[in-house]
Amino acid sequence: MNDNKKISQKLWAQNKYLVLSKSQKIYKDIRELLKKEDIAPDEVQLLIDQAIKLEENPKEVINSLQHIWGYFKNCAEKNEKEIFLNMIELYKYGKINKKEILIYLLTLLKKYPNKYLEDSNIFKEEEN
């Protein structure tokens, strides 16, 4: 595997849930792009930047949060799952925002560490 492909894959790993929270279409486009052997990281970054600029879409956000939850579903306690599902419902109806759910998922990430998720940019702005 060449260096550009490795850089592109790392860039994708850091941004996939952020992209998924904005656009499932762009998420799929990047996955297809990464199947190519001769890929430039700039191509991946361009699509990531396009996704980041999009308005928040609750359906896309919920899909992304549920994917992240998948990392916790086998280790989280029953009440932690209930809290997460309740937060998703509250978000659906505009009672809480995405940031509140990400902060909750960050607390789970501290309790149940996962290096892959820890490197995800979807959490970066919530840590400060």
XYZ file of N, CA and C in Angstrom:
384
model
N 0.849 -1.182 0.000
C 0.000 0.000 0.000
C 0.896 1.247 0.000
N 0.581 2.191 -0.870
C 1.406 3.395 -0.950
C 1.067 4.391 0.164
N 1.955 5.370 0.342
C 1.798 6.341 1.430
C 0.525 7.168 1.302
N 0.185 7.571 0.077
C -1.034 8.362 -0.123
C -2.272 7.596 0.317
N -2.296 6.317 0.018
C -3.442 5.482 0.417
C -3.502 5.390 1.943
N -2.357 5.194 2.594
C -2.313 5.116 4.062
C -2.776 6.424 4.693
N -2.293 7.537 4.154
C -2.685 8.855 4.671
C -4.186 9.062 4.479
N -4.684 8.684 3.311
C -6.117 8.827 3.015
C -6.962 7.988 3.963
N -6.519 6.765 4.235
C -7.268 5.894 5.139
C -7.258 6.424 6.569
N -6.135 6.981 6.994
C -6.062 7.562 8.343
C -6.982 8.780 8.442
N -6.947 9.612 7.424
C -7.815 10.788 7.362
C -9.281 10.369 7.442
N -9.620 9.315 6.726
C -10.984 8.798 6.726
C -11.360 8.256 8.101
N -10.470 7.497 8.702
C -10.754 6.924 10.022
C -11.044 8.027 11.038
N -10.340 9.134 10.937
C -10.533 10.241 11.875
C -11.833 10.998 11.624
N -12.336 10.938 10.412
C -13.478 11.783 10.041
C -14.747 11.048 9.641
N -14.731 9.720 9.625
C -15.875 8.992 9.061
C -17.180 9.256 9.803
N -17.160 9.334 11.138
C -18.418 9.560 11.860
C -18.871 11.008 11.757
N -17.927 11.917 11.648
C -18.271 13.316 11.411
C -18.947 13.447 10.043
N -18.378 12.818 9.029
C -18.974 12.839 7.686
C -20.342 12.162 7.705
N -20.432 11.012 8.334
C -21.703 10.284 8.391
C -22.783 11.112 9.084
N -22.384 11.933 10.058
C -23.359 12.774 10.764
C -23.898 13.895 9.881
N -23.245 14.134 8.756
C -23.662 15.193 7.842
C -24.300 14.665 6.560
N -23.722 13.577 6.004
C -24.207 13.095 4.706
C -23.827 11.640 4.474
N -24.836 10.792 4.436
C -24.580 9.387 4.137
C -24.083 9.231 2.695
N -24.535 10.117 1.813
C -24.096 10.050 0.413
C -22.595 10.316 0.308
N -22.117 11.371 0.947
C -20.680 11.676 0.896
C -19.889 10.575 1.592
N -20.432 10.040 2.674
C -19.807 8.911 3.370
C -19.573 7.760 2.387
N -20.603 7.427 1.628
C -20.487 6.335 0.648
C -19.529 6.700 -0.487
N -19.560 7.963 -0.910
C -18.647 8.417 -1.968
C -17.186 8.248 -1.542
N -16.886 8.599 -0.299
C -15.508 8.465 0.193
C -15.124 6.994 0.284
N -16.025 6.166 0.749
C -15.731 4.726 0.822
C -15.397 4.168 -0.560
N -16.144 4.607 -1.573
C -15.859 4.163 -2.947
C -14.500 4.682 -3.413
N -14.229 5.935 -3.117
C -12.959 6.546 -3.494
C -11.782 5.784 -2.886
N -11.934 5.340 -1.660
C -10.854 4.638 -0.962
C -10.575 3.244 -1.531
N -11.453 2.760 -2.376
C -11.217 1.462 -3.016
C -10.163 1.568 -4.120
N -9.936 2.798 -4.588
C -8.925 3.010 -5.623
C -7.532 2.883 -5.009
N -6.602 2.407 -5.786
C -5.220 2.270 -5.292
C -4.474 3.600 -5.358
N -4.759 4.379 -6.400
C -4.052 5.656 -6.593
C -4.925 6.821 -6.140
N -5.001 6.989 -4.855
C -5.855 8.027 -4.281
C -4.994 9.108 -3.641
N -5.410 10.348 -3.808
C -4.703 11.468 -3.189
C -5.473 11.894 -1.939
N -4.771 12.105 -0.833
C -5.444 12.554 0.392
C -6.280 13.822 0.183
N -5.839 14.681 -0.755
C -6.592 15.912 -1.036
C -8.004 15.614 -1.530
N -8.150 14.521 -2.283
C -9.478 14.133 -2.776
C -10.400 13.790 -1.609
N -9.862 13.051 -0.656
C -10.643 12.662 0.523
C -10.972 13.902 1.349
N -9.972 14.760 1.555
C -10.176 15.967 2.358
C -11.227 16.878 1.742
N -11.225 16.977 0.424
C -12.205 17.815 -0.269
C -13.631 17.355 0.045
N -13.865 16.052 -0.010
C -15.196 15.514 0.298
C -15.533 15.683 1.778
N -14.555 15.497 2.647
C -14.780 15.715 4.086
C -15.200 17.162 4.317
N -14.481 18.093 3.694
C -14.799 19.517 3.845
C -16.199 19.840 3.328
N -16.592 19.210 2.214
C -17.950 19.416 1.687
C -18.989 18.969 2.707
N -18.751 17.830 3.319
C -19.698 17.301 4.305
C -19.788 18.215 5.520
N -18.652 18.667 6.008
C -18.617 19.506 7.215
C -19.420 20.790 7.020
N -19.428 21.315 5.794
C -20.129 22.571 5.508
C -21.654 22.420 5.475
N -22.138 21.199 5.386
C -23.583 20.974 5.294
C -24.289 21.292 6.611
N -25.539 21.685 6.491
C -26.373 21.916 7.668
C -26.615 20.598 8.394
N -26.843 20.701 9.692
C -27.139 19.505 10.483
C -28.477 18.911 10.051
N -28.473 17.615 9.822
C -29.678 16.883 9.448
C -29.907 15.823 10.524
N -30.977 15.954 11.324
C -31.191 15.017 12.441
C -31.141 13.545 12.051
N -31.672 13.203 10.893
C -31.659 11.801 10.457
C -30.218 11.299 10.297
N -29.374 12.115 9.679
C -27.966 11.752 9.468
C -27.221 11.687 10.807
N -27.508 12.646 11.684
C -26.861 12.682 13.004
C -27.203 11.423 13.787
N -28.474 11.073 13.823
C -28.909 9.884 14.574
C -28.241 8.629 14.017
N -28.169 8.520 12.710
C -27.506 7.369 12.093
C -26.050 7.267 12.567
N -25.352 8.384 12.549
C -23.952 8.401 12.972
C -23.812 8.052 14.456
N -24.671 8.631 15.290
C -24.611 8.355 16.732
C -24.900 6.884 17.024
N -25.809 6.300 16.266
C -26.104 4.874 16.451
C -24.918 4.002 16.041
N -24.192 4.418 15.009
C -22.975 3.695 14.628
C -21.943 3.771 15.753
N -21.796 4.946 16.329
C -20.850 5.105 17.445
C -21.300 4.254 18.623
N -22.595 4.258 18.910
C -23.131 3.452 20.006
C -22.753 1.978 19.843
N -22.656 1.524 18.623
C -22.300 0.135 18.352
C -21.019 -0.308 19.046
N -20.127 0.627 19.302
C -18.885 0.295 20.006
C -19.123 0.025 21.490
N -20.252 0.485 22.011
C -20.541 0.347 23.442
C -21.606 -0.696 23.754
N -22.360 -1.117 22.747
C -23.552 -1.923 23.012
C -23.274 -3.218 23.772
N -22.101 -3.803 23.592
C -21.808 -5.061 24.284
C -21.145 -4.880 25.646
N -20.733 -3.664 25.960
C -20.071 -3.441 27.249
C -20.861 -2.495 28.157
N -21.726 -1.669 27.585
C -22.482 -0.706 28.384
C -23.529 -1.406 29.246
N -23.796 -0.789 30.375
C -24.828 -1.307 31.274
C -26.210 -0.956 30.717
N -27.209 -1.671 31.196
C -28.584 -1.482 30.703
C -29.036 -0.030 30.847
N -28.748 0.576 32.007
C -29.186 1.963 32.214
C -28.451 2.932 31.281
N -27.206 2.617 30.913
C -26.467 3.470 29.976
C -27.106 3.410 28.589
N -27.565 2.232 28.206
C -28.269 2.088 26.929
C -29.584 2.865 26.966
N -30.315 2.755 28.072
C -31.590 3.475 28.193
C -31.378 4.981 28.113
N -30.318 5.463 28.757
C -30.006 6.894 28.700
C -29.734 7.307 27.256
N -28.909 6.526 26.559
C -28.580 6.842 25.168
C -29.841 6.873 24.302
N -30.661 5.837 24.395
C -31.877 5.771 23.576
C -32.835 6.911 23.906
N -32.931 7.262 25.177
C -33.768 8.386 25.588
C -33.228 9.696 25.005
N -31.919 9.845 25.031
C -31.317 11.059 24.469
C -31.583 11.160 22.965
N -31.534 10.041 22.272
C -31.835 10.040 20.833
C -33.269 10.518 20.603
N -34.203 10.026 21.410
C -35.604 10.458 21.289
C -35.741 11.954 21.566
N -35.076 12.432 22.609
C -35.127 13.862 22.928
C -34.544 14.696 21.786
N -33.466 14.223 21.204
C -32.848 14.926 20.075
C -33.802 14.961 18.879
N -34.455 13.829 18.628
C -35.406 13.730 17.510
C -36.459 14.831 17.570
N -36.867 15.161 18.789
C -37.931 16.152 18.975
C -37.397 17.528 19.352
N -36.096 17.733 19.171
C -35.512 19.052 19.387
C -35.375 19.470 20.837
N -35.465 18.531 21.760
C -35.392 18.853 23.192
C -33.944 18.980 23.679
N -33.013 18.297 23.011
C -31.588 18.423 23.311
C -30.837 18.509 21.987
N -29.586 18.924 22.055
C -28.808 19.019 20.819
C -27.794 17.885 20.704
N -27.197 17.795 19.544
C -26.217 16.743 19.241
C -25.061 16.771 20.235
N -24.636 17.962 20.599
C -23.489 18.109 21.506
C -23.732 17.381 22.826
N -24.938 17.452 23.347
C -25.250 16.787 24.617
C -25.085 15.268 24.502
N -25.479 14.714 23.379
C -25.335 13.263 23.180
C -23.860 12.905 23.014
N -23.125 13.728 22.283
C -21.696 13.463 22.107
C -20.951 13.542 23.438
N -21.347 14.470 24.283
C -20.725 14.566 25.612
C -21.019 13.300 26.410
N -22.239 12.804 26.328
C -22.575 11.547 27.013
C -21.736 10.394 26.455
N -21.618 10.320 25.130
C -20.812 9.259 24.523
C -19.339 9.387 24.918
N -18.876 10.619 25.108
C -17.502 10.820 25.588
C -17.314 10.257 26.994
N -18.339 10.398 27.836
C -18.224 9.820 29.189
C -18.158 8.299 29.100
N -18.920 7.723 28.187
C -18.842 6.272 27.984
C -17.472 5.877 27.434
N -16.926 6.721 26.577
C -15.617 6.440 25.990
C -14.516 6.447 27.055
N -14.679 7.298 28.047
C -13.717 7.306 29.157
C -13.851 6.034 29.998
N -15.077 5.570 30.150
C -15.333 4.357 30.931
C -14.946 3.099 30.156
N -15.225 3.113 28.855
C -14.946 1.968 27.978
C -14.027 2.441 26.840
N -12.739 2.575 27.107
C -11.817 3.149 26.109
C -11.798 2.385 24.783
N -11.671 3.157 23.716
C -11.562 2.596 22.375
C -10.708 3.562 21.557
N -9.521 3.158 21.208
C -8.563 4.027 20.512
C -9.136 4.565 19.197
N -9.824 3.722 18.458
C -10.385 4.151 17.177
C -11.356 5.320 17.379
N -12.258 5.186 18.344
C -13.210 6.268 18.613
C -12.526 7.488 19.210
N -11.536 7.255 20.056
C -10.826 8.374 20.683
C -10.178 9.275 19.637
N -9.809 8.711 18.510
C -9.176 9.483 17.435
C -10.186 10.129 16.488
N -11.472 9.917 16.726
C -12.504 10.429 15.831
C -12.740 11.925 16.045
N -12.721 12.661 14.956
C -12.905 14.112 15.022
C -14.312 14.537 15.424
N -15.265 13.645 15.399
C -16.619 14.021 15.812
C -16.636 14.446 17.275
N -15.679 13.942 18.055
C -15.613 14.288 19.477
C -14.724 15.492 19.762
N -13.885 15.886 18.848
C -12.849 16.884 19.132
C -13.398 18.192 19.682
N -14.437 18.727 19.083
C -14.948 20.011 19.558
C -15.676 19.880 20.891
N -16.125 18.679 21.219
C -16.861 18.477 22.467
C -15.927 18.329 23.667
N -14.655 18.063 23.424
C -13.716 17.848 24.520
C -13.279 19.148 25.170
N -13.412 20.252 24.472
C -12.935 21.539 25.003
C -13.998 22.264 25.794
